[in-house]
PDB file of C-alpha atoms and ligand atoms in Angstrom:
ATOM      1  CA  MET A   1     -96.251  30.821 -34.901  1.00 97.00           C
ATOM      2  CA  LEU A   2     -92.501  31.238 -34.573  1.00 98.00           C
ATOM      3  CA  ARG A   3     -91.060  30.393 -31.166  1.00 97.00           C
ATOM      4  CA  GLU A   4     -87.932  29.108 -29.437  1.00 96.00           C
ATOM      5  CA  PRO A   5     -87.265  25.347 -29.474  1.00 96.00           C
ATOM      6  CA  GLU A   6     -88.515  23.519 -26.385  1.00 95.00           C
ATOM      7  CA  ALA A   7     -87.964  20.085 -24.810  1.00 94.00           C
ATOM      8  CA  ARG A   8     -91.375  18.926 -26.108  1.00 95.00           C
ATOM      9  CA  ASP A   9     -90.137  19.382 -29.717  1.00 96.00           C
ATOM     10  CA  ARG A  10     -87.585  16.560 -29.421  1.00 95.00           C
ATOM     11  CA  ALA A  11     -89.643  13.944 -31.291  1.00 94.00           C
ATOM     12  CA  ALA A  12     -90.391  16.394 -34.131  1.00 95.00           C
ATOM     13  CA  PHE A  13     -86.683  17.320 -34.411  1.00 95.00           C
ATOM     14  CA  VAL A  14     -85.774  13.624 -34.616  1.00 95.00           C
ATOM     15  CA  GLU A  15     -88.456  13.061 -37.282  1.00 95.00           C
ATOM     16  CA  LEU A  16     -87.285  16.100 -39.265  1.00 96.00           C
ATOM     17  CA  LEU A  17     -83.608  15.121 -39.241  1.00 95.00           C
ATOM     18  CA  ALA A  18     -84.262  11.408 -39.927  1.00 96.00           C
ATOM     19  CA  SER A  19     -86.684  12.001 -42.823  1.00 96.00           C
ATOM     20  CA  PRO A  20     -85.281  10.806 -46.191  1.00 96.00           C
ATOM     21  CA  LYS A  21     -87.811  13.042 -47.995  1.00 97.00           C
ATOM     22  CA  VAL A  22     -86.720  16.186 -46.128  1.00 97.00           C
ATOM     23  CA  HIS A  23     -83.072  15.374 -46.875  1.00 95.00           C
ATOM     24  CA  THR A  24     -83.401  14.444 -50.556  1.00 95.00           C
ATOM     25  CA  TYR A  25     -81.370  17.531 -51.550  1.00 95.00           C
ATOM     26  CA  LEU A  26     -79.420  17.911 -48.316  1.00 93.00           C
ATOM     27  CA  GLY A  27     -76.998  15.017 -48.476  1.00 89.00           C
ATOM     28  CA  GLY A  28     -79.298  12.381 -46.949  1.00 90.00           C
ATOM     29  CA  PRO A  29     -80.859  11.933 -43.505  1.00 92.00           C
ATOM     30  CA  ARG A  30     -79.114  10.970 -40.256  1.00 93.00           C
ATOM     31  CA  PRO A  31     -79.748   7.485 -38.882  1.00 93.00           C
ATOM     32  CA  LEU A  32     -82.758   7.366 -36.562  1.00 94.00           C
ATOM     33  CA  ASP A  33     -81.027   5.382 -33.786  1.00 93.00           C
ATOM     34  CA  GLU A  34     -78.113   7.869 -33.772  1.00 94.00           C
ATOM     35  CA  LEU A  35     -80.525  10.811 -33.501  1.00 93.00           C
ATOM     36  CA  GLU A  36     -82.520   9.108 -30.720  1.00 92.00           C
ATOM     37  CA  ARG A  37     -79.239   8.636 -28.810  1.00 92.00           C
ATOM     38  CA  GLU A  38     -77.580  11.983 -29.431  1.00 92.00           C
ATOM     39  CA  MET A  39     -80.351  14.577 -29.648  1.00 90.00           C
ATOM     40  CA  PRO A  40     -80.176  16.711 -26.499  1.00 87.00           C
ATOM     41  CA  GLY A  41     -83.246  16.719 -24.245  1.00 86.00           C
ATOM     42  CA  VAL A  42     -83.499  20.497 -24.382  1.00 83.00           C
ATOM     43  CA  PRO A  43     -82.537  21.941 -27.767  1.00 84.00           C
ATOM     44  CA  GLU A  44     -79.970  24.682 -27.963  1.00 86.00           C
ATOM     45  CA  ARG A  45     -81.526  28.150 -28.211  1.00 92.00           C
ATOM     46  CA  TRP A  46     -80.025  31.138 -29.980  1.00 93.00           C
ATOM     47  CA  PRO A  47     -81.421  34.245 -31.663  1.00 95.00           C
ATOM     48  CA  GLY A  48     -82.400  33.323 -35.227  1.00 96.00           C
ATOM     49  CA  SER A  49     -83.316  29.694 -34.445  1.00 97.00           C
ATOM     50  CA  PHE A  50     -87.105  29.332 -34.752  1.00 98.00           C
ATOM     51  CA  VAL A  51     -89.459  26.429 -34.378  1.00 98.00           C
ATOM     52  CA  VAL A  52     -92.566  26.774 -36.559  1.00 98.00           C
ATOM     53  CA  ASP A  53     -95.545  25.836 -34.428  1.00 98.00           C
ATOM     54  CA  PHE A  54     -98.944  24.980 -35.892  1.00 97.00           C
ATOM     55  CA  ASP A  55    -101.761  24.433 -33.405  1.00 96.00           C
ATOM     56  CA  GLY A  56     -99.322  23.656 -30.586  1.00 95.00           C
ATOM     57  CA  ALA A  57     -97.044  21.240 -32.470  1.00 96.00           C
ATOM     58  CA  MET A  58     -93.769  21.738 -34.305  1.00 97.00           C
ATOM     59  CA  ILE A  59     -94.089  21.421 -38.111  1.00 98.00           C
ATOM     60  CA  GLY A  60     -90.723  22.829 -39.115  1.00 98.00           C
ATOM     61  CA  GLN A  61     -87.708  24.955 -38.423  1.00 97.00           C
ATOM     62  CA  VAL A  62     -86.396  28.276 -39.784  1.00 98.00           C
ATOM     63  CA  LEU A  63     -82.795  29.287 -39.162  1.00 97.00           C
ATOM     64  CA  LEU A  64     -80.996  32.585 -39.679  1.00 97.00           C
ATOM     65  CA  ARG A  65     -77.309  32.263 -38.886  1.00 95.00           C
ATOM     66  CA  ARG A  66     -74.148  34.052 -39.834  1.00 93.00           C
ATOM     67  CA  ALA A  67     -71.862  31.975 -42.014  1.00 80.00           C
ATOM     68  CA  THR A  68     -68.399  32.790 -40.725  1.00 77.00           C
ATOM     69  CA  GLU A  69     -66.987  30.387 -43.294  1.00 77.00           C
ATOM     70  CA  HIS A  70     -68.699  29.581 -46.563  1.00 77.00           C
ATOM     71  CA  ARG A  71     -67.498  27.756 -49.627  1.00 76.00           C
ATOM     72  CA  ARG A  72     -68.619  30.767 -51.721  1.00 85.00           C
ATOM     73  CA  PRO A  73     -66.793  34.049 -50.990  1.00 87.00           C
ATOM     74  CA  ALA A  74     -69.977  36.010 -51.866  1.00 88.00           C
ATOM     75  CA  ALA A  75     -71.712  34.442 -48.840  1.00 89.00           C
ATOM     76  CA  ALA A  76     -68.905  34.539 -46.269  1.00 87.00           C
ATOM     77  CA  GLY A  77     -69.766  36.600 -43.215  1.00 91.00           C
ATOM     78  CA  LYS A  78     -73.384  37.063 -44.311  1.00 94.00           C
ATOM     79  CA  VAL A  79     -76.485  35.776 -42.574  1.00 96.00           C
ATOM     80  CA  ASP A  80     -77.867  32.633 -44.191  1.00 96.00           C
ATOM     81  CA  LEU A  81     -81.514  31.488 -44.253  1.00 97.00           C
ATOM     82  CA  GLY A  82     -82.311  27.791 -43.885  1.00 97.00           C
ATOM     83  CA  TYR A  83     -85.666  25.982 -43.659  1.00 98.00           C
ATOM     84  CA  LEU A  84     -86.836  22.433 -43.014  1.00 98.00           C
ATOM     85  CA  PHE A  85     -90.482  21.378 -42.786  1.00 98.00           C
ATOM     86  CA  LEU A  86     -92.069  18.009 -42.099  1.00 98.00           C
ATOM     87  CA  PRO A  87     -93.434  16.651 -45.413  1.00 98.00           C
ATOM     88  CA  ARG A  88     -97.013  16.571 -44.067  1.00 97.00           C
ATOM     89  CA  ALA A  89     -96.811  20.377 -43.746  1.00 98.00           C
ATOM     90  CA  TRP A  90     -95.651  20.976 -47.346  1.00 98.00           C
ATOM     91  CA  GLY A  91     -97.916  22.552 -49.928  1.00 98.00           C
ATOM     92  CA  TYR A  92     -99.908  24.902 -47.700  1.00 98.00           C
ATOM     93  CA  GLY A  93     -97.742  28.013 -47.825  1.00 98.00           C
ATOM     94  CA  TYR A  94     -96.557  27.617 -44.219  1.00 98.00           C
ATOM     95  CA  ALA A  95     -92.878  27.757 -45.146  1.00 98.00           C
ATOM     96  CA  ALA A  96     -93.374  30.995 -47.094  1.00 98.00           C
ATOM     97  CA  GLU A  97     -95.338  32.558 -44.237  1.00 98.00           C
ATOM     98  CA  ALA A  98     -92.850  31.436 -41.561  1.00 98.00           C
ATOM     99  CA  CYS A  99     -89.745  32.510 -43.504  1.00 98.00           C
ATOM    100  CA  ALA A 100     -91.284  35.906 -44.327  1.00 98.00           C
ATOM    101  CA  ALA A 101     -92.020  36.420 -40.605  1.00 98.00           C
ATOM    102  CA  ALA A 102     -88.469  35.418 -39.634  1.00 98.00           C
ATOM    103  CA  LEU A 103     -87.053  37.833 -42.236  1.00 97.00           C
ATOM    104  CA  ASP A 104     -89.296  40.611 -40.856  1.00 97.00           C
ATOM    105  CA  TRP A 105     -87.913  39.894 -37.394  1.00 97.00           C
ATOM    106  CA  PHE A 106     -84.391  40.003 -38.824  1.00 97.00           C
ATOM    107  CA  ASP A 107     -84.986  43.354 -40.566  1.00 96.00           C
ATOM    108  CA  GLY A 108     -86.006  44.780 -37.202  1.00 95.00           C
ATOM    109  CA  VAL A 109     -82.990  43.392 -35.342  1.00 95.00           C
ATOM    110  CA  LEU A 110     -80.304  44.092 -37.946  1.00 95.00           C
ATOM    111  CA  PRO A 111     -81.729  46.689 -40.344  1.00 94.00           C
ATOM    112  CA  GLY A 112     -79.972  46.975 -43.689  1.00 93.00           C
ATOM    113  CA  GLU A 113     -78.255  43.577 -43.571  1.00 95.00           C
ATOM    114  CA  PRO A 114     -78.477  41.308 -46.613  1.00 95.00           C
ATOM    115  CA  VAL A 115     -79.456  37.634 -46.226  1.00 96.00           C
ATOM    116  CA  VAL A 116     -78.140  34.804 -48.402  1.00 96.00           C
ATOM    117  CA  LEU A 117     -79.587  31.385 -49.159  1.00 96.00           C
ATOM    118  CA  ALA A 118     -78.019  28.322 -50.765  1.00 95.00           C
ATOM    119  CA  THR A 119     -80.043  25.479 -52.232  1.00 97.00           C
ATOM    120  CA  GLN A 120     -79.784  22.821 -54.933  1.00 97.00           C
ATOM    121  CA  THR A 121     -81.323  23.908 -58.219  1.00 97.00           C
ATOM    122  CA  ALA A 122     -83.037  20.478 -58.394  1.00 97.00           C
ATOM    123  CA  ASN A 123     -84.895  21.333 -55.159  1.00 98.00           C
ATOM    124  CA  VAL A 124     -87.823  22.894 -57.002  1.00 98.00           C
ATOM    125  CA  ARG A 125     -89.935  23.643 -53.914  1.00 98.00           C
ATOM    126  CA  SER A 126     -87.005  25.387 -52.264  1.00 98.00           C
ATOM    127  CA  MET A 127     -86.169  27.364 -55.427  1.00 98.00           C
ATOM    128  CA  ARG A 128     -89.798  28.542 -55.646  1.00 98.00           C
ATOM    129  CA  LEU A 129     -89.801  29.530 -51.989  1.00 98.00           C
ATOM    130  CA  ALA A 130     -86.553  31.502 -52.416  1.00 98.00           C
ATOM    131  CA  ALA A 131     -88.064  33.436 -55.336  1.00 98.00           C
ATOM    132  CA  LYS A 132     -91.278  34.093 -53.391  1.00 98.00           C
ATOM    133  CA  LEU A 133     -89.225  35.508 -50.514  1.00 98.00           C
ATOM    134  CA  GLY A 134     -87.466  37.937 -52.853  1.00 97.00           C
ATOM    135  CA  PHE A 135     -84.093  36.199 -53.209  1.00 98.00           C
ATOM    136  CA  THR A 136     -82.350  36.724 -56.535  1.00 97.00           C
ATOM    137  CA  GLU A 137     -79.509  34.762 -58.039  1.00 97.00           C
ATOM    138  CA  VAL A 138     -75.924  35.662 -57.179  1.00 96.00           C
ATOM    139  CA  GLU A 139     -74.362  32.597 -58.771  1.00 96.00           C
ATOM    140  CA  ARG A 140     -74.670  28.896 -59.482  1.00 96.00           C
ATOM    141  CA  PHE A 141     -71.907  26.516 -58.510  1.00 94.00           C
ATOM    142  CA  HIS A 142     -71.170  22.842 -58.315  1.00 94.00           C
ATOM    143  CA  ALA A 143     -70.775  21.122 -54.941  1.00 90.00           C
ATOM    144  CA  TRP A 144     -71.743  17.823 -53.303  1.00 86.00           C
ATOM    145  CA  ASP A 145     -72.236  16.334 -56.812  1.00 90.00           C
ATOM    146  CA  ALA A 146     -75.029  18.755 -57.666  1.00 94.00           C
ATOM    147  CA  GLU A 147     -75.701  22.213 -59.045  1.00 96.00           C
ATOM    148  CA  GLN A 148     -76.199  24.706 -56.209  1.00 95.00           C
ATOM    149  CA  TRP A 149     -77.844  28.115 -56.261  1.00 97.00           C
ATOM    150  CA  LEU A 150     -76.718  31.051 -54.155  1.00 96.00           C
ATOM    151  CA  GLY A 151     -79.314  33.770 -53.769  1.00 97.00           C
ATOM    152  CA  GLN A 152     -79.370  37.044 -51.913  1.00 97.00           C
ATOM    153  CA  ARG A 153     -82.149  39.178 -50.527  1.00 96.00           C
ATOM    154  CA  SER A 154     -81.142  42.796 -50.563  1.00 84.00           C
ATOM    155  CA  PRO A 155     -81.832  44.820 -47.461  1.00 75.00           C
ATOM    156  CA  VAL A 156     -85.147  46.583 -47.316  1.00 67.00           C
ATOM    157  CA  THR A 157     -84.544  50.311 -47.553  1.00 63.00           C
ATOM    158  CA  PRO A 158     -86.687  52.184 -45.064  1.00 58.00           C
ATOM    159  CA  SER A 159     -89.187  54.441 -46.787  1.00 58.00           C
ATOM    160  CA  ALA A 160     -88.926  58.125 -46.020  1.00 49.00           C
TER     161      ALA A 160
HETATM  162  C1  COA B   1     -88.442  23.772 -49.113  1.00 64.84           C
HETATM  163  C2  COA B   1     -89.744  23.589 -48.340  1.00 64.84           C
HETATM  164  C3  COA B   1     -89.665  24.301 -47.003  1.00 64.84           C
HETATM  165  C4  COA B   1     -90.877  24.182 -49.205  1.00 64.84           C
HETATM  166  O1  COA B   1     -92.121  23.879 -48.616  1.00 64.84           O
HETATM  167  P1  COA B   1     -93.490  24.252 -49.353  1.00 64.84           P
HETATM  168  O2  COA B   1     -94.597  23.866 -48.486  1.00 64.84           O
HETATM  169  O3  COA B   1     -93.446  23.702 -50.748  1.00 64.84           O
HETATM  170  O4  COA B   1     -93.348  25.832 -49.478  1.00 64.84           O
HETATM  171  P2  COA B   1     -94.410  26.993 -49.381  1.00 64.84           P
HETATM  172  O5  COA B   1     -94.709  27.372 -47.987  1.00 64.84           O
HETATM  173  O6  COA B   1     -93.846  28.093 -50.236  1.00 64.84           O
HETATM  174  O7  COA B   1     -95.728  26.415 -50.006  1.00 64.84           O
HETATM  175  C5  COA B   1     -95.805  26.247 -51.385  1.00 64.84           C
HETATM  176  C6  COA B   1     -97.095  25.683 -51.875  1.00 64.84           C
HETATM  177  O8  COA B   1     -98.175  25.764 -50.923  1.00 64.84           O
HETATM  178  C7  COA B   1     -99.390  25.971 -51.651  1.00 64.84           C
HETATM  179  N1  COA B   1    -100.188  26.996 -50.971  1.00 64.84           N
HETATM  180  C8  COA B   1    -101.420  26.788 -50.489  1.00 64.84           C
HETATM  181  N2  COA B   1    -101.880  27.885 -49.879  1.00 64.84           N
HETATM  182  C9  COA B   1    -100.901  28.822 -49.947  1.00 64.84           C
HETATM  183  C10 COA B   1    -100.803  30.159 -49.493  1.00 64.84           C
HETATM  184  N3  COA B   1    -101.784  30.746 -48.804  1.00 64.84           N
HETATM  185  N4  COA B   1     -99.666  30.834 -49.742  1.00 64.84           N
HETATM  186  C11 COA B   1     -98.650  30.260 -50.408  1.00 64.84           C
HETATM  187  N5  COA B   1     -98.707  28.988 -50.875  1.00 64.84           N
HETATM  188  C12 COA B   1     -99.828  28.277 -50.632  1.00 64.84           C
HETATM  189  C13 COA B   1     -99.064  26.344 -53.067  1.00 64.84           C
HETATM  190  O9  COA B   1     -99.403  25.245 -53.862  1.00 64.84           O
HETATM  191  C14 COA B   1     -97.560  26.524 -53.032  1.00 64.84           C
HETATM  192  O10 COA B   1     -96.977  25.998 -54.194  1.00 64.84           O
HETATM  193  P3  COA B   1     -96.344  27.033 -55.280  1.00 64.84           P
HETATM  194  O11 COA B   1     -95.126  27.649 -54.653  1.00 64.84           O
HETATM  195  O12 COA B   1     -96.035  26.163 -56.423  1.00 64.84           O
HETATM  196  O13 COA B   1     -97.413  28.065 -55.558  1.00 64.84           O
HETATM  197  C15 COA B   1     -90.028  22.087 -48.095  1.00 64.84           C
HETATM  198  O14 COA B   1     -90.157  21.436 -49.320  1.00 64.84           O
HETATM  199  C16 COA B   1     -88.952  21.398 -47.268  1.00 64.84           C
HETATM  200  O15 COA B   1     -88.943  21.454 -46.038  1.00 64.84           O
HETATM  201  N6  COA B   1     -88.022  20.697 -47.957  1.00 64.84           N
HETATM  202  C17 COA B   1     -86.991  19.933 -47.282  1.00 64.84           C
HETATM  203  C18 COA B   1     -85.930  20.801 -46.695  1.00 64.84           C
HETATM  204  C19 COA B   1     -85.149  21.570 -47.745  1.00 64.84           C
HETATM  205  O16 COA B   1     -84.873  21.054 -48.814  1.00 64.84           O
HETATM  206  N7  COA B   1     -84.763  22.795 -47.422  1.00 64.84           N
HETATM  207  C20 COA B   1     -83.990  23.640 -48.280  1.00 64.84           C
HETATM  208  C21 COA B   1     -82.648  23.852 -47.704  1.00 64.84           C
HETATM  209  S1  COA B   1     -82.237  25.553 -47.536  1.00 64.84           S
END
């Protein structure tokens, strides 16, 4: 289920952001003590920020946000999809199901808008997920000491 973040998700957010495995291709995790200190009690809520809930507990996060500034001109001003799941929830298809549902929501709210996605090419699980969701390559580029992939999902054209 996709829902808004709630105060009871705090421990899962800390775990997600402190996990070295989750951040292997994202520049490394944040220190646990810093997260414990600085994470707000009630997470910020905004349209496009979803907690993925499985059986009443948070297993991940899906974000759709407009990149006002982006290091690639092709992505500037477009809405960007991001996803982070706790490693124990990997390998079951939950990320694909949750992202597809978030994109469906987005198509209803802003019909006709493209969505972009940036990920390291070495992040095989993320690359597979992007392909499954219908993202196709715009370009590859080098940043943060790694090859990055910029993909775009073209807007769904309403059938007549
Ligand atoms: C990227 C990430 C979300 C992918 O998670 P994931 O669980 O591998 O992704 P999916 O939901 O697509 O599940 C894939 C696997 O579940 C398995 N699976 C089981 N049942 C399934 C089902 N009903 N439908 C789809 N897949 C299923 C398959 O083995 C599938 O592997 P495949 O793609 O090789 O076929 C996860 O690795 C992650 O959180 N990584 C850290 C954060 C990150 O790097 N984010 C990218 C930054 S944008």
